[in-house]
Amino acid sequence: MAATGAEAKDPENHPRRKVPGAENEEDGDWKRGPNRKWGPDSSDRLVQLSNPNVATMKEDILYHFSLSTSTHDFPAMFGDVKFVCVGGSPSRMLTFIEYVATELGLGRPGDEHPNICSGTDRYAMYKVGPVLSVSHGMGIPSIAIMLHELLKLLYHAGCTDVTVIRIGTSGGIGLEPGSVVITRQAVDACFKPEFEQHVLGKRVVRGTDLDEGLAQELLRGSAELGEFTTVLGNTLCTLDFYEGQGRLDGALCSYTEKDKQAYLRAAHAAGVRNIEMESSVFAALCSACGLPAAVVCVTLLDRLLGDQISSPHEVLAEYQQRPQRLVGHFLKKRLGRA
């Protein structure tokens, strides 16, 4: 596999679990936040996998990223990553890294940010300083594939003290369009905080709790910004956009408006404030690997009032910037740049 987006390396001289130090300070002191020590002498928390097989592999090909441990020097490329932000589309994640670069003083408007995964069209990945921005596509299968390879990338790079945040869009329940929801728990169609998957024909259920302290920190950050309504609530994660979310406008529909309203009101009573299609597996995988994680999504409509997204493009574009501004504010505070 050809080297893509960064340096090639000699696999024989590659220290697989090297912990990055703080010897390269040309970008300032972003390796240490205001309340944390991130240098080599700190009690760094390494990214861990829940799979003993990976440590024994001579080469690990991250096929959907077009990256490999034999052709890329993961510690050199990614060892300083402290924050990973993921979202659906490549264009949104490029916009996010451009915004973050300017906000953190690590770039200027108009700077080029090459796609590290340019050897594939599956996902896009951008990096500035300690922040990695990755697209994940739409729905549980797409984000699950990306997360498996992302978690292995962080592991091979020897990353420590990593925080992962999903930013995206959603349908609200009982909220004004443009409101931002920080997820407390991702819940399934029965409002249980579970992610269910069949592995080798057997049912496997993992929990979907997210980091409460991180959620509260983001909520305080929104209050500091004072720009838009932000709430903490549960997020209903579904398998599709239409029937799974009770829409009446899909190609198939076997229920009535009354049925839909009863379901959405039951969801609201269970603490659900928005609906999307990725949060459950995101929470489950990050939790299984010990990574603090959060989901921050803007609502594009109130599903109690309709199914179709009809706001003007410019309004929707501004809504989609809101999670980015909130997470950008969070990053500035964590990195002492606020």
PDB file of C-alpha atoms in Angstrom, residues 27-326:
ATOM      1  CA  ASP A  27       3.297  24.996  18.021  1.00  0.00           C
ATOM      2  CA  GLY A  28       3.224  26.425  21.537  1.00  0.00           C
ATOM      3  CA  ASP A  29       2.212  24.731  24.769  1.00  0.00           C
ATOM      4  CA  TRP A  30      -0.935  23.011  23.489  1.00  0.00           C
ATOM      5  CA  LYS A  31       0.326  19.682  24.790  1.00  0.00           C
ATOM      6  CA  ARG A  32      -0.634  20.815  28.262  1.00  0.00           C
ATOM      7  CA  GLY A  33      -4.087  22.067  29.132  1.00  0.00           C
ATOM      8  CA  PRO A  34      -4.719  24.542  31.966  1.00  0.00           C
ATOM      9  CA  ASN A  35      -5.579  21.819  34.485  1.00  0.00           C
ATOM     10  CA  ARG A  36      -3.680  18.814  33.138  1.00  0.00           C
ATOM     11  CA  LYS A  37      -0.111  17.740  32.527  1.00  0.00           C
ATOM     12  CA  TRP A  38       0.307  15.939  29.224  1.00  0.00           C
ATOM     13  CA  GLY A  39       4.083  15.507  28.995  1.00  0.00           C
ATOM     14  CA  PRO A  40       6.051  12.237  29.285  1.00  0.00           C
ATOM     15  CA  ASP A  41       6.297  12.548  33.076  1.00  0.00           C
ATOM     16  CA  SER A  42       2.531  12.605  33.636  1.00  0.00           C
ATOM     17  CA  SER A  43       0.277   9.656  34.423  1.00  0.00           C
ATOM     18  CA  ASP A  44      -0.810   9.419  30.789  1.00  0.00           C
ATOM     19  CA  ARG A  45      -3.780   7.195  29.969  1.00  0.00           C
ATOM     20  CA  LEU A  46      -2.935   5.132  26.884  1.00  0.00           C
ATOM     21  CA  VAL A  47      -5.631   4.224  24.392  1.00  0.00           C
ATOM     22  CA  GLN A  48      -6.474   0.557  24.970  1.00  0.00           C
ATOM     23  CA  LEU A  49      -8.253  -1.920  22.739  1.00  0.00           C
ATOM     24  CA  SER A  50     -10.570  -4.709  23.817  1.00  0.00           C
ATOM     25  CA  ASN A  51      -8.897  -7.171  21.424  1.00  0.00           C
ATOM     26  CA  PRO A  52      -5.669  -9.070  22.300  1.00  0.00           C
ATOM     27  CA  ASN A  53      -5.128 -10.093  18.667  1.00  0.00           C
ATOM     28  CA  VAL A  54      -4.088  -6.633  17.474  1.00  0.00           C
ATOM     29  CA  ALA A  55      -0.934  -6.539  19.620  1.00  0.00           C
ATOM     30  CA  THR A  56       0.382  -9.690  17.910  1.00  0.00           C
ATOM     31  CA  MET A  57      -0.111  -8.482  14.327  1.00  0.00           C
ATOM     32  CA  LYS A  58       3.054  -7.786  12.338  1.00  0.00           C
ATOM     33  CA  GLU A  59       1.136  -5.354  10.133  1.00  0.00           C
ATOM     34  CA  ASP A  60      -2.249  -3.741  10.633  1.00  0.00           C
ATOM     35  CA  ILE A  61      -3.894  -2.426   7.478  1.00  0.00           C
ATOM     36  CA  LEU A  62      -6.562   0.171   8.158  1.00  0.00           C
ATOM     37  CA  TYR A  63      -8.154  -0.510   4.800  1.00  0.00           C
ATOM     38  CA  HIS A  64     -10.933   2.085   4.885  1.00  0.00           C
ATOM     39  CA  PHE A  65      -8.438   4.829   5.831  1.00  0.00           C
ATOM     40  CA  SER A  66      -5.843   3.689   3.264  1.00  0.00           C
ATOM     41  CA  LEU A  67      -3.264   3.614   6.074  1.00  0.00           C
ATOM     42  CA  SER A  68      -1.023   0.810   7.336  1.00  0.00           C
ATOM     43  CA  THR A  69       1.414   0.340  10.189  1.00  0.00           C
ATOM     44  CA  SER A  70       4.000  -0.870   7.633  1.00  0.00           C
ATOM     45  CA  THR A  71       3.808   2.171   5.369  1.00  0.00           C
ATOM     46  CA  HIS A  72       3.019   4.968   7.806  1.00  0.00           C
ATOM     47  CA  ASP A  73       4.673   6.126  11.025  1.00  0.00           C
ATOM     48  CA  PHE A  74       1.609   6.353  13.251  1.00  0.00           C
ATOM     49  CA  PRO A  75       3.389   7.789  16.342  1.00  0.00           C
ATOM     50  CA  ALA A  76       4.960  10.551  14.223  1.00  0.00           C
ATOM     51  CA  MET A  77       1.708  11.310  12.405  1.00  0.00           C
ATOM     52  CA  PHE A  78      -0.796  10.986  15.239  1.00  0.00           C
ATOM     53  CA  GLY A  79       1.046  10.544  18.561  1.00  0.00           C
ATOM     54  CA  ASP A  80       0.219  14.076  19.742  1.00  0.00           C
ATOM     55  CA  VAL A  81      -3.564  13.739  19.196  1.00  0.00           C
ATOM     56  CA  LYS A  82      -5.590  14.628  22.295  1.00  0.00           C
ATOM     57  CA  PHE A  83      -8.977  15.366  20.739  1.00  0.00           C
ATOM     58  CA  VAL A  84     -10.820  13.524  17.981  1.00  0.00           C
ATOM     59  CA  CYS A  85     -13.948  15.070  16.503  1.00  0.00           C
ATOM     60  CA  VAL A  86     -16.068  13.001  14.134  1.00  0.00           C
ATOM     61  CA  GLY A  87     -19.029  13.920  11.961  1.00  0.00           C
ATOM     62  CA  GLY A  88     -20.980  12.653   8.999  1.00  0.00           C
ATOM     63  CA  SER A  89     -19.685  14.390   5.895  1.00  0.00           C
ATOM     64  CA  PRO A  90     -16.135  15.082   4.678  1.00  0.00           C
ATOM     65  CA  SER A  91     -16.999  18.695   3.867  1.00  0.00           C
ATOM     66  CA  ARG A  92     -18.326  19.312   7.378  1.00  0.00           C
ATOM     67  CA  MET A  93     -15.180  17.902   8.960  1.00  0.00           C
ATOM     68  CA  LEU A  94     -12.944  19.963   6.679  1.00  0.00           C
ATOM     69  CA  THR A  95     -14.905  23.070   7.645  1.00  0.00           C
ATOM     70  CA  PHE A  96     -14.497  22.091  11.281  1.00  0.00           C
ATOM     71  CA  ILE A  97     -10.707  21.678  11.102  1.00  0.00           C
ATOM     72  CA  GLU A  98     -10.409  25.016   9.278  1.00  0.00           C
ATOM     73  CA  TYR A  99     -12.446  26.661  12.031  1.00  0.00           C
ATOM     74  CA  VAL A 100     -10.474  24.989  14.823  1.00  0.00           C
ATOM     75  CA  ALA A 101      -7.120  25.894  13.245  1.00  0.00           C
ATOM     76  CA  THR A 102      -8.080  29.565  13.265  1.00  0.00           C
ATOM     77  CA  GLU A 103      -9.643  29.471  16.739  1.00  0.00           C
ATOM     78  CA  LEU A 104      -6.591  27.792  18.283  1.00  0.00           C
ATOM     79  CA  GLY A 105      -4.119  30.014  16.488  1.00  0.00           C
ATOM     80  CA  LEU A 106      -2.638  27.032  14.634  1.00  0.00           C
ATOM     81  CA  GLY A 107      -3.449  28.302  11.167  1.00  0.00           C
ATOM     82  CA  ARG A 108      -4.857  31.136   9.123  1.00  0.00           C
ATOM     83  CA  PRO A 109      -7.985  31.403   6.970  1.00  0.00           C
ATOM     84  CA  GLY A 110      -7.222  29.924   3.569  1.00  0.00           C
ATOM     85  CA  ASP A 111      -4.555  27.497   4.800  1.00  0.00           C
ATOM     86  CA  GLU A 112      -4.548  24.091   3.100  1.00  0.00           C
ATOM     87  CA  HIS A 113      -5.495  21.061   5.205  1.00  0.00           C
ATOM     88  CA  PRO A 114      -4.697  17.896   3.230  1.00  0.00           C
ATOM     89  CA  ASN A 115      -6.891  14.840   3.554  1.00  0.00           C
ATOM     90  CA  ILE A 116      -4.771  12.191   5.298  1.00  0.00           C
ATOM     91  CA  CYS A 117      -7.049   9.492   3.835  1.00  0.00           C
ATOM     92  CA  SER A 118      -6.745  10.740   0.253  1.00  0.00           C
ATOM     93  CA  GLY A 119      -6.054   7.193  -0.955  1.00  0.00           C
ATOM     94  CA  THR A 120      -9.719   6.278  -0.398  1.00  0.00           C
ATOM     95  CA  ASP A 121     -13.115   7.903  -0.825  1.00  0.00           C
ATOM     96  CA  ARG A 122     -14.661   6.096   2.156  1.00  0.00           C
ATOM     97  CA  TYR A 123     -13.700   8.591   4.845  1.00  0.00           C
ATOM     98  CA  ALA A 124     -11.802  11.864   5.137  1.00  0.00           C
ATOM     99  CA  MET A 125      -9.355  12.810   7.892  1.00  0.00           C
ATOM    100  CA  TYR A 126      -7.755  16.143   8.757  1.00  0.00           C
ATOM    101  CA  LYS A 127      -5.382  17.194  11.523  1.00  0.00           C
ATOM    102  CA  VAL A 128      -4.184  20.421  13.094  1.00  0.00           C
ATOM    103  CA  GLY A 129      -2.086  20.398  16.268  1.00  0.00           C
ATOM    104  CA  PRO A 130      -3.623  17.968  18.777  1.00  0.00           C
ATOM    105  CA  VAL A 131      -7.013  17.834  17.002  1.00  0.00           C
ATOM    106  CA  LEU A 132      -8.034  15.109  14.546  1.00  0.00           C
ATOM    107  CA  SER A 133     -11.188  15.597  12.454  1.00  0.00           C
ATOM    108  CA  VAL A 134     -12.701  12.499  10.778  1.00  0.00           C
ATOM    109  CA  SER A 135     -15.835  11.894   8.714  1.00  0.00           C
ATOM    110  CA  HIS A 136     -17.892   8.784   9.483  1.00  0.00           C
ATOM    111  CA  GLY A 137     -20.625   8.637   6.878  1.00  0.00           C
ATOM    112  CA  MET A 138     -24.264   7.961   7.716  1.00  0.00           C
ATOM    113  CA  GLY A 139     -25.678   5.333  10.052  1.00  0.00           C
ATOM    114  CA  ILE A 140     -24.422   2.724  12.517  1.00  0.00           C
ATOM    115  CA  PRO A 141     -22.596   0.429  10.028  1.00  0.00           C
ATOM    116  CA  SER A 142     -20.583   3.285   8.532  1.00  0.00           C
ATOM    117  CA  ILE A 143     -19.529   4.897  11.805  1.00  0.00           C
ATOM    118  CA  ALA A 144     -18.792   1.475  13.359  1.00  0.00           C
ATOM    119  CA  ILE A 145     -16.283   0.617  10.627  1.00  0.00           C
ATOM    120  CA  MET A 146     -14.646   4.023  10.985  1.00  0.00           C
ATOM    121  CA  LEU A 147     -14.451   3.729  14.781  1.00  0.00           C
ATOM    122  CA  HIS A 148     -12.775   0.319  14.735  1.00  0.00           C
ATOM    123  CA  GLU A 149     -10.018   1.681  12.533  1.00  0.00           C
ATOM    124  CA  LEU A 150      -9.822   5.024  14.357  1.00  0.00           C
ATOM    125  CA  LEU A 151      -9.396   3.315  17.733  1.00  0.00           C
ATOM    126  CA  LYS A 152      -6.660   1.096  16.312  1.00  0.00           C
ATOM    127  CA  LEU A 153      -4.959   4.136  14.784  1.00  0.00           C
ATOM    128  CA  LEU A 154      -4.887   5.869  18.190  1.00  0.00           C
ATOM    129  CA  TYR A 155      -3.586   2.669  19.791  1.00  0.00           C
ATOM    130  CA  HIS A 156      -0.774   2.172  17.288  1.00  0.00           C
ATOM    131  CA  ALA A 157       0.162   5.852  17.587  1.00  0.00           C
ATOM    132  CA  GLY A 158       0.580   5.512  21.375  1.00  0.00           C
ATOM    133  CA  CYS A 159      -1.907   8.310  21.996  1.00  0.00           C
ATOM    134  CA  THR A 160      -2.733   9.258  25.581  1.00  0.00           C
ATOM    135  CA  ASP A 161      -5.556  11.125  27.302  1.00  0.00           C
ATOM    136  CA  VAL A 162      -7.730  11.242  24.184  1.00  0.00           C
ATOM    137  CA  THR A 163     -11.246  12.717  24.195  1.00  0.00           C
ATOM    138  CA  VAL A 164     -13.670  11.877  21.369  1.00  0.00           C
ATOM    139  CA  ILE A 165     -16.657  14.026  20.364  1.00  0.00           C
ATOM    140  CA  ARG A 166     -19.260  13.418  17.669  1.00  0.00           C
ATOM    141  CA  ILE A 167     -20.761  16.561  16.146  1.00  0.00           C
ATOM    142  CA  GLY A 168     -23.770  16.330  13.892  1.00  0.00           C
ATOM    143  CA  THR A 169     -27.408  17.014  13.091  1.00  0.00           C
ATOM    144  CA  SER A 170     -30.577  15.424  14.393  1.00  0.00           C
ATOM    145  CA  GLY A 171     -34.330  15.697  14.682  1.00  0.00           C
ATOM    146  CA  GLY A 172     -35.540  17.255  17.918  1.00  0.00           C
ATOM    147  CA  ILE A 173     -38.443  16.208  20.109  1.00  0.00           C
ATOM    148  CA  GLY A 174     -40.142  19.150  21.782  1.00  0.00           C
ATOM    149  CA  LEU A 175     -37.304  21.569  20.984  1.00  0.00           C
ATOM    150  CA  GLU A 176     -37.089  24.617  18.756  1.00  0.00           C
ATOM    151  CA  PRO A 177     -35.111  23.986  15.560  1.00  0.00           C
ATOM    152  CA  GLY A 178     -31.516  25.080  16.063  1.00  0.00           C
ATOM    153  CA  SER A 179     -31.361  23.836  19.645  1.00  0.00           C
ATOM    154  CA  VAL A 180     -28.267  21.819  20.523  1.00  0.00           C
ATOM    155  CA  VAL A 181     -28.529  18.516  22.409  1.00  0.00           C
ATOM    156  CA  ILE A 182     -25.636  17.087  24.416  1.00  0.00           C
ATOM    157  CA  THR A 183     -26.334  13.389  24.846  1.00  0.00           C
ATOM    158  CA  ARG A 184     -26.602  11.907  28.332  1.00  0.00           C
ATOM    159  CA  GLN A 185     -27.314   8.375  27.094  1.00  0.00           C
ATOM    160  CA  ALA A 186     -27.834   6.919  23.636  1.00  0.00           C
ATOM    161  CA  VAL A 187     -30.951   4.745  23.701  1.00  0.00           C
ATOM    162  CA  ASP A 188     -32.421   2.163  21.342  1.00  0.00           C
ATOM    163  CA  ALA A 189     -35.923   2.020  19.843  1.00  0.00           C
ATOM    164  CA  CYS A 190     -37.285   0.768  23.196  1.00  0.00           C
ATOM    165  CA  PHE A 191     -35.522   3.628  25.034  1.00  0.00           C
ATOM    166  CA  LYS A 192     -32.959   1.316  26.641  1.00  0.00           C
ATOM    167  CA  PRO A 193     -29.331   2.546  26.960  1.00  0.00           C
ATOM    168  CA  GLU A 194     -28.040  -0.394  24.957  1.00  0.00           C
ATOM    169  CA  PHE A 195     -26.321  -1.175  21.680  1.00  0.00           C
ATOM    170  CA  GLU A 196     -27.222  -4.659  20.421  1.00  0.00           C
ATOM    171  CA  GLN A 197     -25.220  -6.561  17.832  1.00  0.00           C
ATOM    172  CA  HIS A 198     -25.040 -10.190  16.755  1.00  0.00           C
ATOM    173  CA  VAL A 199     -21.467 -11.530  16.839  1.00  0.00           C
ATOM    174  CA  LEU A 200     -20.931 -15.054  15.447  1.00  0.00           C
ATOM    175  CA  GLY A 201     -24.683 -15.543  15.661  1.00  0.00           C
ATOM    176  CA  LYS A 202     -24.861 -14.583  19.341  1.00  0.00           C
ATOM    177  CA  ARG A 203     -26.569 -11.499  20.756  1.00  0.00           C
ATOM    178  CA  VAL A 204     -24.073  -9.080  22.321  1.00  0.00           C
ATOM    179  CA  VAL A 205     -25.315  -6.053  24.247  1.00  0.00           C
ATOM    180  CA  ARG A 206     -23.071  -3.175  25.268  1.00  0.00           C
ATOM    181  CA  GLY A 207     -23.907  -0.140  27.371  1.00  0.00           C
ATOM    182  CA  THR A 208     -24.152   3.327  25.846  1.00  0.00           C
ATOM    183  CA  ASP A 209     -23.357   5.671  28.723  1.00  0.00           C
ATOM    184  CA  LEU A 210     -21.301   8.712  27.805  1.00  0.00           C
ATOM    185  CA  ASP A 211     -18.924  10.709  30.006  1.00  0.00           C
ATOM    186  CA  GLU A 212     -21.103  12.751  32.383  1.00  0.00           C
ATOM    187  CA  GLY A 213     -18.307  15.131  33.366  1.00  0.00           C
ATOM    188  CA  LEU A 214     -17.521  15.889  29.739  1.00  0.00           C
ATOM    189  CA  ALA A 215     -21.204  16.484  28.974  1.00  0.00           C
ATOM    190  CA  GLN A 216     -21.484  18.917  31.886  1.00  0.00           C
ATOM    191  CA  GLU A 217     -18.321  20.709  30.768  1.00  0.00           C
ATOM    192  CA  LEU A 218     -19.793  21.176  27.291  1.00  0.00           C
ATOM    193  CA  LEU A 219     -23.085  22.371  28.789  1.00  0.00           C
ATOM    194  CA  ARG A 220     -21.244  25.008  30.841  1.00  0.00           C
ATOM    195  CA  GLY A 221     -19.379  26.030  27.719  1.00  0.00           C
ATOM    196  CA  SER A 222     -22.641  26.662  25.894  1.00  0.00           C
ATOM    197  CA  ALA A 223     -23.835  28.858  28.771  1.00  0.00           C
ATOM    198  CA  GLU A 224     -20.580  30.827  28.502  1.00  0.00           C
ATOM    199  CA  LEU A 225     -21.123  31.331  24.775  1.00  0.00           C
ATOM    200  CA  GLY A 226     -24.763  32.343  25.286  1.00  0.00           C
ATOM    201  CA  GLU A 227     -25.528  31.971  21.573  1.00  0.00           C
ATOM    202  CA  PHE A 228     -28.148  29.206  21.359  1.00  0.00           C
ATOM    203  CA  THR A 229     -30.309  26.922  23.482  1.00  0.00           C
ATOM    204  CA  THR A 230     -28.454  23.811  24.646  1.00  0.00           C
ATOM    205  CA  VAL A 231     -29.939  20.949  26.655  1.00  0.00           C
ATOM    206  CA  LEU A 232     -28.713  17.697  28.148  1.00  0.00           C
ATOM    207  CA  GLY A 233     -30.906  14.736  27.223  1.00  0.00           C
ATOM    208  CA  ASN A 234     -31.085  11.216  25.884  1.00  0.00           C
ATOM    209  CA  THR A 235     -30.613  10.558  22.174  1.00  0.00           C
ATOM    210  CA  LEU A 236     -32.661   7.953  20.314  1.00  0.00           C
ATOM    211  CA  CYS A 237     -30.376   6.117  17.883  1.00  0.00           C
ATOM    212  CA  THR A 238     -32.222   4.392  15.037  1.00  0.00           C
ATOM    213  CA  LEU A 239     -31.301   2.097  12.157  1.00  0.00           C
ATOM    214  CA  ASP A 240     -32.750   4.311   9.435  1.00  0.00           C
ATOM    215  CA  PHE A 241     -34.114   7.782   8.679  1.00  0.00           C
ATOM    216  CA  TYR A 242     -37.693   6.871   7.790  1.00  0.00           C
ATOM    217  CA  GLU A 243     -39.591   4.007   9.454  1.00  0.00           C
ATOM    218  CA  GLY A 244     -37.093   3.728  12.300  1.00  0.00           C
ATOM    219  CA  GLN A 245     -37.786   7.352  13.205  1.00  0.00           C
ATOM    220  CA  GLY A 246     -41.545   7.136  12.723  1.00  0.00           C
ATOM    221  CA  ARG A 247     -41.701   9.291   9.609  1.00  0.00           C
ATOM    222  CA  LEU A 248     -44.846   9.233   7.501  1.00  0.00           C
ATOM    223  CA  ASP A 249     -43.135  10.271   4.246  1.00  0.00           C
ATOM    224  CA  GLY A 250     -40.979   7.249   3.377  1.00  0.00           C
ATOM    225  CA  ALA A 251     -41.574   4.713   0.621  1.00  0.00           C
ATOM    226  CA  LEU A 252     -43.059   2.370   3.248  1.00  0.00           C
ATOM    227  CA  CYS A 253     -45.335   3.282   6.156  1.00  0.00           C
ATOM    228  CA  SER A 254     -47.591   0.949   8.146  1.00  0.00           C
ATOM    229  CA  TYR A 255     -48.648   3.319  10.969  1.00  0.00           C
ATOM    230  CA  THR A 256     -50.697   6.473  11.427  1.00  0.00           C
ATOM    231  CA  GLU A 257     -49.978  10.015  12.569  1.00  0.00           C
ATOM    232  CA  LYS A 258     -51.590   9.077  15.868  1.00  0.00           C
ATOM    233  CA  ASP A 259     -49.234   6.110  16.267  1.00  0.00           C
ATOM    234  CA  LYS A 260     -46.249   8.301  15.476  1.00  0.00           C
ATOM    235  CA  GLN A 261     -47.260  10.982  17.970  1.00  0.00           C
ATOM    236  CA  ALA A 262     -47.783   8.402  20.716  1.00  0.00           C
ATOM    237  CA  TYR A 263     -44.302   6.963  20.125  1.00  0.00           C
ATOM    238  CA  LEU A 264     -42.528  10.329  20.013  1.00  0.00           C
ATOM    239  CA  ARG A 265     -44.308  11.504  23.170  1.00  0.00           C
ATOM    240  CA  ALA A 266     -43.321   8.258  24.916  1.00  0.00           C
ATOM    241  CA  ALA A 267     -39.730   8.931  23.844  1.00  0.00           C
ATOM    242  CA  HIS A 268     -39.915  12.457  25.253  1.00  0.00           C
ATOM    243  CA  ALA A 269     -41.288  11.113  28.533  1.00  0.00           C
ATOM    244  CA  ALA A 270     -38.285   8.743  28.649  1.00  0.00           C
ATOM    245  CA  GLY A 271     -35.923  11.713  28.463  1.00  0.00           C
ATOM    246  CA  VAL A 272     -35.246  11.589  24.721  1.00  0.00           C
ATOM    247  CA  ARG A 273     -34.679  15.033  23.197  1.00  0.00           C
ATOM    248  CA  ASN A 274     -33.355  14.142  19.754  1.00  0.00           C
ATOM    249  CA  ILE A 275     -33.064  11.366  17.174  1.00  0.00           C
ATOM    250  CA  GLU A 276     -30.098  10.398  14.986  1.00  0.00           C
ATOM    251  CA  MET A 277     -28.399   7.252  13.637  1.00  0.00           C
ATOM    252  CA  GLU A 278     -24.904   6.917  15.113  1.00  0.00           C
ATOM    253  CA  SER A 279     -24.751   7.645  18.844  1.00  0.00           C
ATOM    254  CA  SER A 280     -25.320   4.151  20.268  1.00  0.00           C
ATOM    255  CA  VAL A 281     -22.383   2.400  18.606  1.00  0.00           C
ATOM    256  CA  PHE A 282     -20.243   5.518  19.104  1.00  0.00           C
ATOM    257  CA  ALA A 283     -20.907   5.450  22.852  1.00  0.00           C
ATOM    258  CA  ALA A 284     -20.496   1.664  23.102  1.00  0.00           C
ATOM    259  CA  LEU A 285     -17.136   1.465  21.314  1.00  0.00           C
ATOM    260  CA  CYS A 286     -15.608   4.494  23.008  1.00  0.00           C
ATOM    261  CA  SER A 287     -16.704   3.183  26.410  1.00  0.00           C
ATOM    262  CA  ALA A 288     -15.346  -0.303  25.677  1.00  0.00           C
ATOM    263  CA  CYS A 289     -11.930   1.237  24.963  1.00  0.00           C
ATOM    264  CA  GLY A 290     -12.024   3.554  27.982  1.00  0.00           C
ATOM    265  CA  LEU A 291     -12.248   6.826  26.064  1.00  0.00           C
ATOM    266  CA  PRO A 292     -14.269   9.765  27.425  1.00  0.00           C
ATOM    267  CA  ALA A 293     -16.772  10.649  24.704  1.00  0.00           C
ATOM    268  CA  ALA A 294     -19.610  13.053  24.004  1.00  0.00           C
ATOM    269  CA  VAL A 295     -22.251  13.582  21.324  1.00  0.00           C
ATOM    270  CA  VAL A 296     -23.223  17.151  20.391  1.00  0.00           C
ATOM    271  CA  CYS A 297     -25.961  17.500  17.760  1.00  0.00           C
ATOM    272  CA  VAL A 298     -28.078  20.388  16.560  1.00  0.00           C
ATOM    273  CA  THR A 299     -31.774  19.802  15.876  1.00  0.00           C
ATOM    274  CA  LEU A 300     -33.010  20.722  12.400  1.00  0.00           C
ATOM    275  CA  LEU A 301     -36.740  20.421  13.174  1.00  0.00           C
ATOM    276  CA  ASP A 302     -39.194  19.433  15.895  1.00  0.00           C
ATOM    277  CA  ARG A 303     -40.438  15.965  14.963  1.00  0.00           C
ATOM    278  CA  LEU A 304     -43.651  16.502  16.925  1.00  0.00           C
ATOM    279  CA  LEU A 305     -44.566  19.114  14.309  1.00  0.00           C
ATOM    280  CA  GLY A 306     -43.494  17.386  11.103  1.00  0.00           C
ATOM    281  CA  ASP A 307     -41.215  15.030   9.210  1.00  0.00           C
ATOM    282  CA  GLN A 308     -39.606  17.021   6.408  1.00  0.00           C
ATOM    283  CA  ILE A 309     -36.697  19.419   6.793  1.00  0.00           C
ATOM    284  CA  SER A 310     -37.941  22.551   5.056  1.00  0.00           C
ATOM    285  CA  SER A 311     -35.880  25.409   6.518  1.00  0.00           C
ATOM    286  CA  PRO A 312     -33.916  27.509   3.989  1.00  0.00           C
ATOM    287  CA  HIS A 313     -30.397  26.350   3.163  1.00  0.00           C
ATOM    288  CA  GLU A 314     -28.752  29.333   4.822  1.00  0.00           C
ATOM    289  CA  VAL A 315     -30.662  28.672   8.054  1.00  0.00           C
ATOM    290  CA  LEU A 316     -29.662  25.000   8.074  1.00  0.00           C
ATOM    291  CA  ALA A 317     -26.049  25.951   7.339  1.00  0.00           C
ATOM    292  CA  GLU A 318     -25.984  28.231  10.383  1.00  0.00           C
ATOM    293  CA  TYR A 319     -27.580  25.549  12.550  1.00  0.00           C
ATOM    294  CA  GLN A 320     -24.863  23.079  11.533  1.00  0.00           C
ATOM    295  CA  GLN A 321     -22.177  25.509  12.701  1.00  0.00           C
ATOM    296  CA  ARG A 322     -23.514  25.527  16.269  1.00  0.00           C
ATOM    297  CA  PRO A 323     -22.005  22.196  17.454  1.00  0.00           C
ATOM    298  CA  GLN A 324     -18.732  23.274  15.832  1.00  0.00           C
ATOM    299  CA  ARG A 325     -18.700  26.578  17.719  1.00  0.00           C
ATOM    300  CA  LEU A 326     -19.488  24.871  21.009  1.00  0.00           C
TER     301      LEU A 326
END
